[in-house]
Every structure is written in C-alpha cells, then in structure tokens.
XYZ file of C-alpha atoms in Angstrom:
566
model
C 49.212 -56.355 57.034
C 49.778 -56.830 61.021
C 50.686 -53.316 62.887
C 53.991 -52.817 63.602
C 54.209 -53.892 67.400
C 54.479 -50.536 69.368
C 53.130 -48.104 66.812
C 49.342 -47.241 66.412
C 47.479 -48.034 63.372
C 47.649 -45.627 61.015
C 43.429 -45.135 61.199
C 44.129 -45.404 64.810
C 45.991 -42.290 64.798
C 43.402 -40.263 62.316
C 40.451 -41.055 64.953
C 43.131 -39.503 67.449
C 43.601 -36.099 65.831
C 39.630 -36.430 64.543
C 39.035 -36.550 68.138
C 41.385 -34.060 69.553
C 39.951 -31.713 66.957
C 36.788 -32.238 68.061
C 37.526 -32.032 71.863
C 39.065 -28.475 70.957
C 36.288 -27.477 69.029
C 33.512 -28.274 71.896
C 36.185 -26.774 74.272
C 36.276 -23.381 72.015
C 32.409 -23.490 71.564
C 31.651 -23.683 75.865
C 34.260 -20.510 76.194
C 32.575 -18.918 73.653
C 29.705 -19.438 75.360
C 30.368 -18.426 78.999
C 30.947 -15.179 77.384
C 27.285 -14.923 75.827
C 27.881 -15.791 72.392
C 27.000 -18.355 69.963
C 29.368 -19.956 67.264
C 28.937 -18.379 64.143
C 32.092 -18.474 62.660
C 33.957 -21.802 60.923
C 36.593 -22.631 63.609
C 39.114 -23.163 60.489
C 42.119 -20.675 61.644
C 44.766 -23.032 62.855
C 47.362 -21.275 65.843
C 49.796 -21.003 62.837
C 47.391 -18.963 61.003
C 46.183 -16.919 63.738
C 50.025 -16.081 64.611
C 49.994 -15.830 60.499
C 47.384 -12.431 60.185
C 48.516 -10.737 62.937
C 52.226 -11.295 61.426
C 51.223 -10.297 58.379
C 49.415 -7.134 58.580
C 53.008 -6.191 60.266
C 54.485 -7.017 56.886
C 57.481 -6.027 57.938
C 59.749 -4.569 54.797
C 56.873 -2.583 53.215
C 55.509 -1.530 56.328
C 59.139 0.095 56.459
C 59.232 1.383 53.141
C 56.190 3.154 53.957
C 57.127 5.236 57.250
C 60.905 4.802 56.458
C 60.138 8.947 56.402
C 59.382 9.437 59.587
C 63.025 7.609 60.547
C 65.301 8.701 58.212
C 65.159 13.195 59.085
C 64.509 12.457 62.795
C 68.231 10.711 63.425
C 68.861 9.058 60.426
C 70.756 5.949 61.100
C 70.729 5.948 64.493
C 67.048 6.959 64.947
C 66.382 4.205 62.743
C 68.040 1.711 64.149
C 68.351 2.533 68.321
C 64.912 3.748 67.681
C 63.535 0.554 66.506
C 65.103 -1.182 69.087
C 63.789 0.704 71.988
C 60.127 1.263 70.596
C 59.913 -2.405 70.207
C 60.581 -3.207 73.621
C 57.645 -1.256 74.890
C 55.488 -2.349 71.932
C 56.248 -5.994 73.821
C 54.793 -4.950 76.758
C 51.868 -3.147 75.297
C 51.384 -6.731 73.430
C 51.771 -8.941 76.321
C 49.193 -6.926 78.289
C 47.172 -7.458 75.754
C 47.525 -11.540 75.229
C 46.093 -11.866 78.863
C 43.222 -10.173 78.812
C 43.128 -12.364 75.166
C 44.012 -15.509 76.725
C 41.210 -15.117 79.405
C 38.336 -14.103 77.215
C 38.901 -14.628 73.444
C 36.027 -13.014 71.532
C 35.619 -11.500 68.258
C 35.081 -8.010 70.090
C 37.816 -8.408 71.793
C 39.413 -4.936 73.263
C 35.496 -3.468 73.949
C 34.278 -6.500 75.379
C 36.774 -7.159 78.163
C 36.533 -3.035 78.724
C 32.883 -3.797 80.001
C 33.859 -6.798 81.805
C 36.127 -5.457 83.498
C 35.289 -2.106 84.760
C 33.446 -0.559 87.648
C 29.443 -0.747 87.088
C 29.156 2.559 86.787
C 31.290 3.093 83.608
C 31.430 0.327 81.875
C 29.076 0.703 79.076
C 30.603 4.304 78.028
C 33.919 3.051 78.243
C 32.583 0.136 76.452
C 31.463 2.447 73.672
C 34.536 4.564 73.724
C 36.694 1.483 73.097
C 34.426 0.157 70.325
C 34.588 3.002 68.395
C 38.053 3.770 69.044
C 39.448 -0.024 67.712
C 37.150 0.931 65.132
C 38.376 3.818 63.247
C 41.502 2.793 64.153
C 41.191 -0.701 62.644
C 40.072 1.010 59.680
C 42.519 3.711 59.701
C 44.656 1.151 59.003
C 43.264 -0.520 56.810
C 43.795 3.000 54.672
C 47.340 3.686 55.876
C 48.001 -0.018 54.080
C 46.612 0.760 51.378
C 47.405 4.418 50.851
C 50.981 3.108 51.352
C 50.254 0.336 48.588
C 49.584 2.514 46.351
C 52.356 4.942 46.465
C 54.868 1.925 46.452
C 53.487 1.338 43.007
C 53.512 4.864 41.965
C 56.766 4.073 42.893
C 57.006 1.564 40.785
C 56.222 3.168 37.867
C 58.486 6.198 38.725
C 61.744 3.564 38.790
C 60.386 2.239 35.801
C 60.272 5.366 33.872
C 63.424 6.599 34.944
C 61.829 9.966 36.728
C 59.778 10.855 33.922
C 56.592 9.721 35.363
C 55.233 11.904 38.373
C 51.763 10.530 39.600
C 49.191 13.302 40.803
C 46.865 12.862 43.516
C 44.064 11.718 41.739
C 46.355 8.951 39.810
C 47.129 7.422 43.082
C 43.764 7.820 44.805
C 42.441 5.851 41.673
C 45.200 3.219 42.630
C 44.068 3.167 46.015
C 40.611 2.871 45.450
C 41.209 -0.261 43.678
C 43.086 -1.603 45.689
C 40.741 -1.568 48.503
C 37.852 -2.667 46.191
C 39.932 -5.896 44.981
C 40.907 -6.903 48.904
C 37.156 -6.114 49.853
C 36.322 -9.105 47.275
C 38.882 -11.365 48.672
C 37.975 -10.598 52.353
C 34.219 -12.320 51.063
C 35.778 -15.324 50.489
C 34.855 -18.135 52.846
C 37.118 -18.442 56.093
C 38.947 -21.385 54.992
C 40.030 -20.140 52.020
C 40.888 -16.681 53.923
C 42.640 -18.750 56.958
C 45.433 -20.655 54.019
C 45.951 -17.486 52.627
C 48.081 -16.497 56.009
C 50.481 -19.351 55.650
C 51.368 -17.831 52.186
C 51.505 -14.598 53.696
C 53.656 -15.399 56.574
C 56.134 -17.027 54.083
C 56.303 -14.467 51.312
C 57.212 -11.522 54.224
C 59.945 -13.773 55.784
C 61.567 -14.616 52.970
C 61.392 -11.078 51.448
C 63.040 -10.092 54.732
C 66.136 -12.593 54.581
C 66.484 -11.737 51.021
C 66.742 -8.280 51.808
C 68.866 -8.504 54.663
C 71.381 -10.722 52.640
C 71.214 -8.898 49.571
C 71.567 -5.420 50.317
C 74.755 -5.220 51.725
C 76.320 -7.511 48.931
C 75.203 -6.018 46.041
C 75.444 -2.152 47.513
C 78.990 -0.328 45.875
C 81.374 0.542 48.317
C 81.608 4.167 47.640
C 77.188 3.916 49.322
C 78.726 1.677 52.323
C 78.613 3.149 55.723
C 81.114 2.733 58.778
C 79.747 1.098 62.049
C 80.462 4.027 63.620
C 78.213 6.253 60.965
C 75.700 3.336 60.923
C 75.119 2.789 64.365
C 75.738 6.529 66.056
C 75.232 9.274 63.788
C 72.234 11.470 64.178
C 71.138 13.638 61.616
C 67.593 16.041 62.798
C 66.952 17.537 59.626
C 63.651 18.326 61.108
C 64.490 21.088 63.596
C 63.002 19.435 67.111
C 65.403 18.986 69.338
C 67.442 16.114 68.861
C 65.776 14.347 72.164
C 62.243 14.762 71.048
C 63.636 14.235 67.526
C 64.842 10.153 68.278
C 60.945 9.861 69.721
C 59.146 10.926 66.642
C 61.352 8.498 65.008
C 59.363 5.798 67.164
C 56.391 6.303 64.369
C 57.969 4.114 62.215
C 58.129 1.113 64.766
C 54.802 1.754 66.404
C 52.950 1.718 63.237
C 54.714 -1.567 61.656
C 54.224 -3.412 65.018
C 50.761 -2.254 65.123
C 46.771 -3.656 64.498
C 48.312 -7.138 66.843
C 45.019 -6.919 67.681
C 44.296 -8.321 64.436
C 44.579 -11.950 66.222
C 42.012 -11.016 68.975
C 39.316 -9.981 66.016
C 39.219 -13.564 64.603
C 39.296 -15.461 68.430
C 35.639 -17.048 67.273
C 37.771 -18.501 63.900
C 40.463 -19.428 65.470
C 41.072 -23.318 67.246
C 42.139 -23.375 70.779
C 42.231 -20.028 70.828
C 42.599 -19.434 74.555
C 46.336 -20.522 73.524
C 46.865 -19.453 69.915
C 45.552 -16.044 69.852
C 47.681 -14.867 73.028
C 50.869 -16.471 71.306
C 50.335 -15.198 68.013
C 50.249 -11.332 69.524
C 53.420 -11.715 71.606
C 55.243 -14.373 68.796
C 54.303 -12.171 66.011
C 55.594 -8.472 67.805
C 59.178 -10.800 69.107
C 60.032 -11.692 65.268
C 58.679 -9.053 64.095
C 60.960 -6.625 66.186
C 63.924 -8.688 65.702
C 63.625 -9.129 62.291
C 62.973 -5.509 61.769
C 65.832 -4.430 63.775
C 67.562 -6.304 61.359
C 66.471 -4.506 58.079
C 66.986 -1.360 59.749
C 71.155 -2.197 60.580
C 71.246 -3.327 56.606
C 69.629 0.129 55.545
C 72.014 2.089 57.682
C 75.029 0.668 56.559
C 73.846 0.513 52.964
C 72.357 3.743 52.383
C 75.255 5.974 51.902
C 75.728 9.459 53.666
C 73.206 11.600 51.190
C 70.096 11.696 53.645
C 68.332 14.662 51.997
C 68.482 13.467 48.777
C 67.334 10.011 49.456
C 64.077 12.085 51.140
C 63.778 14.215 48.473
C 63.877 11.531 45.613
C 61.159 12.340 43.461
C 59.805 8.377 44.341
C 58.248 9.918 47.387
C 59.880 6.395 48.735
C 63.073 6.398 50.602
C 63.669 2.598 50.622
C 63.498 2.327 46.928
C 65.793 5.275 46.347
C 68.278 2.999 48.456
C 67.462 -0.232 46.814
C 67.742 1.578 43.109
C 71.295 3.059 44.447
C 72.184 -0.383 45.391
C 70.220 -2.825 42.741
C 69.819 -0.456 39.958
C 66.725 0.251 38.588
C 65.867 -3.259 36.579
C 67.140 -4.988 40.277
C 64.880 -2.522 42.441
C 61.774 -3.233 40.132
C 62.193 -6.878 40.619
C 62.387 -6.426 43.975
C 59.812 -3.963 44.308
C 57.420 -5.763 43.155
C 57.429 -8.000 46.095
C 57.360 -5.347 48.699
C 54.300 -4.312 46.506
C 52.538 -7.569 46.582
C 52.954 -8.132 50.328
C 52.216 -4.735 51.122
C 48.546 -5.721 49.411
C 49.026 -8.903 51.272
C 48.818 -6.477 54.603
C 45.749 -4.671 53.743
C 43.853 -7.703 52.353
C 44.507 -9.024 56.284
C 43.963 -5.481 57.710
C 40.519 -5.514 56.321
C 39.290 -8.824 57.676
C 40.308 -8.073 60.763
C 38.615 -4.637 60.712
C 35.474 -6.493 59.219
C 35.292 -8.855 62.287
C 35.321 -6.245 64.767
C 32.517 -4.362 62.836
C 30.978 -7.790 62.485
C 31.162 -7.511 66.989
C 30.373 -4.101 67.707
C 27.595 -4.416 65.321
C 26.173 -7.725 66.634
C 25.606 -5.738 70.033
C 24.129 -3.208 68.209
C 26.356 -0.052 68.677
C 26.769 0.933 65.256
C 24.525 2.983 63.105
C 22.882 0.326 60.457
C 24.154 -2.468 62.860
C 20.994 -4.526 61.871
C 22.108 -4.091 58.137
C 25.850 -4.799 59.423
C 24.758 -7.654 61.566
C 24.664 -10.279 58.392
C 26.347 -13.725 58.136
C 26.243 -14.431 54.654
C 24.491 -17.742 53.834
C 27.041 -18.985 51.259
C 30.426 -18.032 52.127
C 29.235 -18.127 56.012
C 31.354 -14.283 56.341
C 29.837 -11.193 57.336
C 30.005 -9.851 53.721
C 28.026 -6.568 54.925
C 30.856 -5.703 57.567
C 33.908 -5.995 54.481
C 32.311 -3.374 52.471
C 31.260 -0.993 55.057
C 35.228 -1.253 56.295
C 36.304 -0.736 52.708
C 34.002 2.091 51.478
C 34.735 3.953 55.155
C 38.498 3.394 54.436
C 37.676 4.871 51.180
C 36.616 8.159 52.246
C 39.313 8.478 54.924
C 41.627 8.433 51.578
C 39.901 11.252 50.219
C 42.177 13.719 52.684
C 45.030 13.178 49.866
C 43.446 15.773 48.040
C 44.066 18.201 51.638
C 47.735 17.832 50.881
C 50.769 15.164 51.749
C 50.099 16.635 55.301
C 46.561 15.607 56.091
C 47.221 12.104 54.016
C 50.380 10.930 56.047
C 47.967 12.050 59.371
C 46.237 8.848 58.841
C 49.389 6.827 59.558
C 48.989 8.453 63.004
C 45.733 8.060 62.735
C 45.630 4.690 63.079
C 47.790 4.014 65.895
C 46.635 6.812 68.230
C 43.096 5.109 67.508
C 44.582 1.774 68.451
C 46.350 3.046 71.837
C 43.160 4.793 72.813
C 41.145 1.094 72.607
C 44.402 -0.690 74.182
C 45.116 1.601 77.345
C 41.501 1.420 78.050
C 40.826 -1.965 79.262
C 44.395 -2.681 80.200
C 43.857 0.060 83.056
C 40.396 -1.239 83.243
C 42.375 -4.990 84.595
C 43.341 -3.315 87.510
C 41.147 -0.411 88.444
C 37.875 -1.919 87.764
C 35.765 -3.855 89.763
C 36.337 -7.412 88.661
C 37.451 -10.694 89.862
C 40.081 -11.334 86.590
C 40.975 -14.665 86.143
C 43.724 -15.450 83.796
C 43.776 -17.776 80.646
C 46.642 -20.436 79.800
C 48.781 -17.322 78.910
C 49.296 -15.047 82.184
C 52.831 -13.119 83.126
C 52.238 -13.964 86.971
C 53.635 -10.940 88.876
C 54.930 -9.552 86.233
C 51.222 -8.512 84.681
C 51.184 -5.449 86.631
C 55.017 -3.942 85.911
C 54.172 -4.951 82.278
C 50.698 -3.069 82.154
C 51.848 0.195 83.872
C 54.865 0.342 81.320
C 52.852 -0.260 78.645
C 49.751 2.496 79.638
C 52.699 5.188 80.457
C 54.348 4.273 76.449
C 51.077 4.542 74.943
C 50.050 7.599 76.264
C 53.000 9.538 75.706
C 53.424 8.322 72.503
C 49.628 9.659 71.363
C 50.001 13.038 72.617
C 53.545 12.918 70.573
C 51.661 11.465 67.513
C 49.291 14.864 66.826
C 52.268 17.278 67.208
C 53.480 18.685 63.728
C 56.626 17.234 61.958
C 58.571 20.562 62.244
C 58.472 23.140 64.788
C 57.357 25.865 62.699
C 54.720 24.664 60.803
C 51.078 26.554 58.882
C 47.910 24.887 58.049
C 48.809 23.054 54.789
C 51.452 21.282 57.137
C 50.010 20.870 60.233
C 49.150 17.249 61.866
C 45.250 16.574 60.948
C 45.722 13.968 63.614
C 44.093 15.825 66.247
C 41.586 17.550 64.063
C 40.189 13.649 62.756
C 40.326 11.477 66.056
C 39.613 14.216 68.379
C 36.587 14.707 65.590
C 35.651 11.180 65.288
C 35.826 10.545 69.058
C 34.005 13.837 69.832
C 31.268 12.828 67.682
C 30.832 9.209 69.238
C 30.553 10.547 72.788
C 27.744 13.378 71.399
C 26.105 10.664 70.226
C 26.262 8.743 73.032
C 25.031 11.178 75.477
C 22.156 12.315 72.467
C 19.209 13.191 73.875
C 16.362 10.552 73.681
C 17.881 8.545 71.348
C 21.603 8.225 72.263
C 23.318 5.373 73.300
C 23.201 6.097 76.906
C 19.173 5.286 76.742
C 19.749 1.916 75.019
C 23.381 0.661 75.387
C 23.686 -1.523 77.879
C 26.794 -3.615 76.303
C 27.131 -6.787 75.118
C 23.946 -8.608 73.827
C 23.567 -12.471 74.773
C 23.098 -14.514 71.163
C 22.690 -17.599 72.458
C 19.230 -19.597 74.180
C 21.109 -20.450 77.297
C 24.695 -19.943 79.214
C 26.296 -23.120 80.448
C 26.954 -21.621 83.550
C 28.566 -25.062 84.843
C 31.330 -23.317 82.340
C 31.640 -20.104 83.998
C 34.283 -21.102 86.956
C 36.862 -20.481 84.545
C 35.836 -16.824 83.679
C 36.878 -13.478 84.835
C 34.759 -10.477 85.211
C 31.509 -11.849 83.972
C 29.460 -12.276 87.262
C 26.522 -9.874 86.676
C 26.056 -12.048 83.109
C 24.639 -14.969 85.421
C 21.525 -13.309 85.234
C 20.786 -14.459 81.617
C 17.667 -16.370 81.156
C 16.658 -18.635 78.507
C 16.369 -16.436 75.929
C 19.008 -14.169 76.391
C 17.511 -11.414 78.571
C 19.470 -9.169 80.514
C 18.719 -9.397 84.332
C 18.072 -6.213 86.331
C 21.839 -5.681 86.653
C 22.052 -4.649 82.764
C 24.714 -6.859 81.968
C 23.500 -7.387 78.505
C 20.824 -5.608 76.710
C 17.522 -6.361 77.270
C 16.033 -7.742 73.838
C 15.281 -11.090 72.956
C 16.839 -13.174 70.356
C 16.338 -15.243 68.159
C 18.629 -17.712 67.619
C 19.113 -19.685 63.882
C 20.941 -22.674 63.646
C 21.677 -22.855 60.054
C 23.923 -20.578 60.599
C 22.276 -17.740 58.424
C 22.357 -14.142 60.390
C 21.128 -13.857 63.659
C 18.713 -10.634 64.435
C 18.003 -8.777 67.364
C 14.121 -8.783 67.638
C-alpha cells in the first residue's frame, strides 16, 4: 500500500517518538549528570504521572474527611470555605517557589540538595543537613498522618455499618494502621513501571470521587439539612474559644495539610521524563486543581451539612464528613460511598511512601543517615530501593504508636508533618536569594515575579508553623496539649546534636552531596545554577579542596545493582 501523499508512514512516525524518547532520555541523563549523579532509576514516569503522585497524595475528599475537624469548630462554614480559599492562594506561592528551584535542578534529593547549592560556603552543609532531615520526618510524618487517617475512615466504616454499636479502641485501629502501612510498603517494592501506571488510576479515581461528590451531595441531601447562602458562605461558629481572628487561621490546617508533600514530584525527578518540565508543572498543576476543586467540596459541605455543628463533631464516627454524608445518603448510601474515600485515601499513602522512600533513597546515597550503607540498596530485580520502603514504613510505624498518648498526641502528627515540610521548604527558598550562588533558572521560571512570590511564601510558612504547635483550645492540660513542639523540636534537636557530635558527628565528615558517577560532562554545566565549586570533580568522583562533595571514591556499577561508597 502507497502512503497517503502528505502523511508520514505509519513506522515513520514510531521511529519519530522512538527517537524523541530517546533524545529526552540522553537529555535527562546529562542534567542528571551536571549535578553529580548517575542514572539509577528507570526513566518510566511520564509528565502525566509525575503531575499524577503529587496529585494524588493530595487526594483531595479523604484528605478532607480527615482534618474536616480542624475546619468545622474554628468557623464552621465559613472557616471552611473562605479558609480554603485563602490558604490555597499562599500554598500557590509556596508551590511555585518551589517548581523553580525544581525546574533548574531536578534531583531525587531535591529540597536538601539545592539548600547546599545554593547557600553561602560557610553554611551550606548544616543547612544541608537540617533540610534533609527535616523533608525527612516530615515526608514520613506523612506518610503516618495518611495512614492513621486511613484507618480511622474504616473504623468509620464499620461504625456506619453497625449502626453505633461498634466503638473501635486504640489498639483496634493501630492494628488497622499497621497493616495498612505493611500492605503499601509491599506495593511501593514493585518495579517503577508498574508503580508509575498506578498514578493514572489514582489521578482518575480522586477526580471522579470529587465530581461525584460535588454533584451528589446537594441532590440527595433533605431540605430540612440544606443551608442558606447566607449561613453557608458567612456564618462563623468558634466553638473552640480562640478568638474568632486566630480562630479562621487554625482553620488553615485543613488546607495546608491536603495541599501538602507537592514535593512528592521533586522526590521521583531521576524517574521522571523531561523532568526539567514535568516535575515543575506537576507541583503548580496539581496545588491549582487541587485548590479549586477543593474549594468546591468545601461550598457543597457547607450548604449540605445542616446547622447542628456540635453534633456532627461529636458523632461517635470520630469523622465529620461521614456524619454529613450518612445525614444526607443514609447509612447503606454513605457505606457505598465510603468505601471509595477509603480506597483512595490508601491510594494517598501507598504514593506518600514512595515518595518518602526516594528521598531516603537521596539522603542516604550521600551518606547522612544512620545505616545509609544498608539504606543505600538498588534492588537487583525490581531495580527500587527496597531497603529505603521499609525503613519509611517501620519509622512511620512507630510515629503511630503516640495513639496510645491520647487523640491529642495522635492528631499532633497531622501537624507534624507539615511543620516538618515548611521547615525543608523555607530553607532553600531563602537560600535562592541570600546565598552565594549564580541561580540559573530551568524551562519553568516566574521572571520578576520569583522574588514577590518567594517572600510571600517564606512569611506564610513561617507563621503558619509557629501557629501549628499552639494547643486547639486556649485552656488546655497535658493530655490535650499539642505534642507538635515536643516531637519536631525533639527530632530536630537531636539531628543538630548529632551533627555537631564530638569526633564522630556529621560536622567531621559531611561535606554534602557525594559524586556517583566516573566523570562530570562539564561541557553540560552552562546550563546549571549554583554548582561551580562541583567543577572540581575528578575522574573518580573526588571532592576538590573546596569540599563540594565528599571526599571518598566510588565505585561505580553499571548493571545497575547498588552503588557503594568505598
């Protein structure tokens, strides 16, 4: 059969893409490798699976179910809706910061890594460190905030199902949790192409559990449970006792832990094709729908949940979005329903924990963890860093373990999680402009409006962690009180003790990133911001005088198989 005149040949067009693919793939490869790296990871995230786990482990209606609580008694309908709107803005500009400093130098370590690239000689490996184990516990704070919410949903669950007679205890749920983490740490040790099509499943499942939601809520609600605009969209009810300004800010929890982890995208940069491009888009794409969308639920709850706000808290569910769905649905329509904000609510933590994994995976691989040459393992089958899932699962294990402290010290790792988060964000976003660098954008850059953007998104972030560790009511005792504090202030203590340890701390020995390839293409580097003092690499990956990367040789395996620091 002759071609139709005009129109390429259908093989023609396959050797196209084949080649484009390939031209991406060397293109991702030489970034990679201007920043000292070697490819380890299969390249098989597409941009619509990148934009796909940061989106989600957002997961927008159970994410809402789960911190619906901190909303509902600080405003109620307002708070949750006015709230929303205004948190999300900042949370834009927290996220575009971030997709620049993405854009310009997409690595696996992400947040940690452009902290030492970025600031002033003198601090940049503590600062370094300081990020790196800040991302960390928060990444796996999260990680237990997921699934801790996960598992009350189905307590939930079974609570609707029983009609109130069931009550779960602690240790009922804990044992839920547990497996629940367990079961997502085996799926996160699945190979990376089979963990990359699980986001397009993901990203469909939340966004059509969304619509329906938003469509079905206020048609099947009875009209007796059906609020007036003017109820819906101004009254404010503190049942709390702050004042009603600080009140309408503690209602910002809710927002700033849904639209939270976006760094999710950055952790998987070395999986990810074209990711210069995708992984920048995916952060700011996936906070944009997420916060409209969102916003949207929030209007449907407040003119669908009726004027009873104490007694949708106090349901004995423990969940105020499935007292509103049961008032609306009834209990056979709520379970149906529930069980898909269940299953994408495990859909979240399954894509919490690889991206928690990956930056273990990074901050191991320049050796700042303890056990990092245990952690430091690319699994020779499934080509994943196996080690890295199981050390995020069994810490996010323990940090469930404060349920049995009381509802307090449990819901503290909600806060937890995005306090750790903002502490690794503000970091090297200040570090952009106060460092000593020559920063040089990527494809994505906001122009002149990078530094407006960053300073708004610094002054939200810090605000909003010193609001995080204050106590939910004014008059509080210990059973109550905000563990916030006591467990980042703790974990954070404890990483800068160890840093400054005598003899063996990391001060003696942490010089930042470590080089894992033979040789920089330094032809490459004219693109690159910030990374001057790595020119001094040699062959095998020594750090020059400067101490721009640790000075240890490596050894470099091209099978693929785990990479160790001699």
């Amino acid at each position: 059969m002759e071609p139709i005149p005009g129109h390429p040949e259908p093989r023609a067009r396959r050797m196209s893409s084949n080649n484009n693919k390939k031209d991406i793939q060397i293109a991702d490869e030489a970034l990679l490798a201007t920043l000292g790296y070697k490819q380890e990871f299969k390249r098989a995230f597409t941009p619509l699976e990148v934009f796909g786990i940061a989106f989600s482990i957002i997961g927008l209606l159970p994410s809402i179910a789960s911190v619906l609580f901190n909303a509902i008694p600080n405003g109620g309908p307002a708070a949750m809706v006015w709230g929303w709107l205004v948190a999300s803005l900042f949370i834009l500009a927290v996220g575009a910061s971030m997709a620049e400093l993405a854009s310009a130098q997409p690595t696996s370590g992400g947040l940690y890594f452009w902290t030492y690239s970025l600031s002033s000689p003198r601090w940049k490996c503590f600062l370094s460190w300081v990020v790196g184990y800040a991302n960390t516990i928060g990444s796996i704070s999260s990680v237990a905030s997921i699934d801790w919410g996960c598992a009350v949903q189905v307590m939930a669950a079974a609570s609707i199902g029983s009609n109130g007679a069931f009550s779960p205890t602690n240790a009922q749920t804990f044992a839920v949790y547990c497996a629940i983490v367990l079961t997502h740490a085996v799926i996160c040790c699945l190979g990376t192409q089979v963990l990359a099509r699980l986001q397009t499943v993901y990203v469909v499942l939340n966004v059509m559990l969304c619509l329906a939601v938003i469509i079905a809520l206020p048609a099947s609600t009875p009209s007796n449970l059906k609020n007036s605009a003017s109820y819906a969209l101004g009254n404010f009810t503190n049942l709390n006792g702050w004042p009603n300004g600080y009140a309408f800010i503690l209602s910002f929890l809710a927002p700033a832990w849904t639209i939270c982890s976006f760094d999710s995208s950055v952790h998987i940069s070395e999986e990810a094709a074209n990711a210069a491009t995708a992984v920048p888009w995916a952060i700011v794409g996936a906070i944009g729908i997420a916060g409209i969308l969102g916003w949207a639920i929030n209007v449907s709850l407040a003119f669908c949940m009726g004027t009873d706000l104490e007694g949708i808290i106090n349901d004995p569910t423990g969940q105020p979005m499935a007292t509103i769905f049961n008032n609306s649905f009834g209990s056979k329509g709520t379970l149906a329903l529930w069980a898909f904000v269940v299953l994408v609510q495990y859909m979240m933590g399954s894509s919490m924990l690889l991206a928690s994994s990956r930056q273990v995976f990074a901050f191991s691989r320049d050796g700042a963890l303890p056990l990092s040459k245990y952690l430091y393992r690319m699994n020779s089958y499934t080509k994943t860093p196996v080690n890295t899932v199981w050390f995020s699962a069994l810490l996010s294990i323990l940090l469930g373990c404060l349920a049995f402290a009381g509802s307090a010290a449990i819901s503290a790792i909600f806060a937890i999680s995005v306090v750790g988060e903002y502490i690794a964000y503000i970091i090297p976003i200040c570090a952009r402009y106060m460092g000593t660098n020559e920063f040089k954008p990527g494809p994505f850059t906001l122009g002149v409006w990078g530094l407006p953007c960053a300073v708004t998104a610094v002054l939200y972030m810090i605000f909003m962690s010193v609001v995080f560790m204050f106590p939910t009511t004014p008059q509080t005792d210990a059973p109550d009180m905000n563990y916030t504090v006591v467990v980042i202030i703790g974990i954070m203590a404890l990483s800068v003790g160890w840093y400054y340890f005598p003899v063996y701390g990391g001060v003696h020995w942490f010089k930042g990133p470590v080089a894992t390839i033979e040789k920089l293409p330094m032809e490459s580097m004219g693109g690159m911001s910030g990374m001057g003092d790595m020119s001094g690499m040699d062959a095998k990956g020594k750090g020059s005088d400067s101490g721009s990367f640790e000075g240890e040789e490596i050894n470099v395996v091209e099978d693929g198989d785990s990479e160790k620091k001699q």
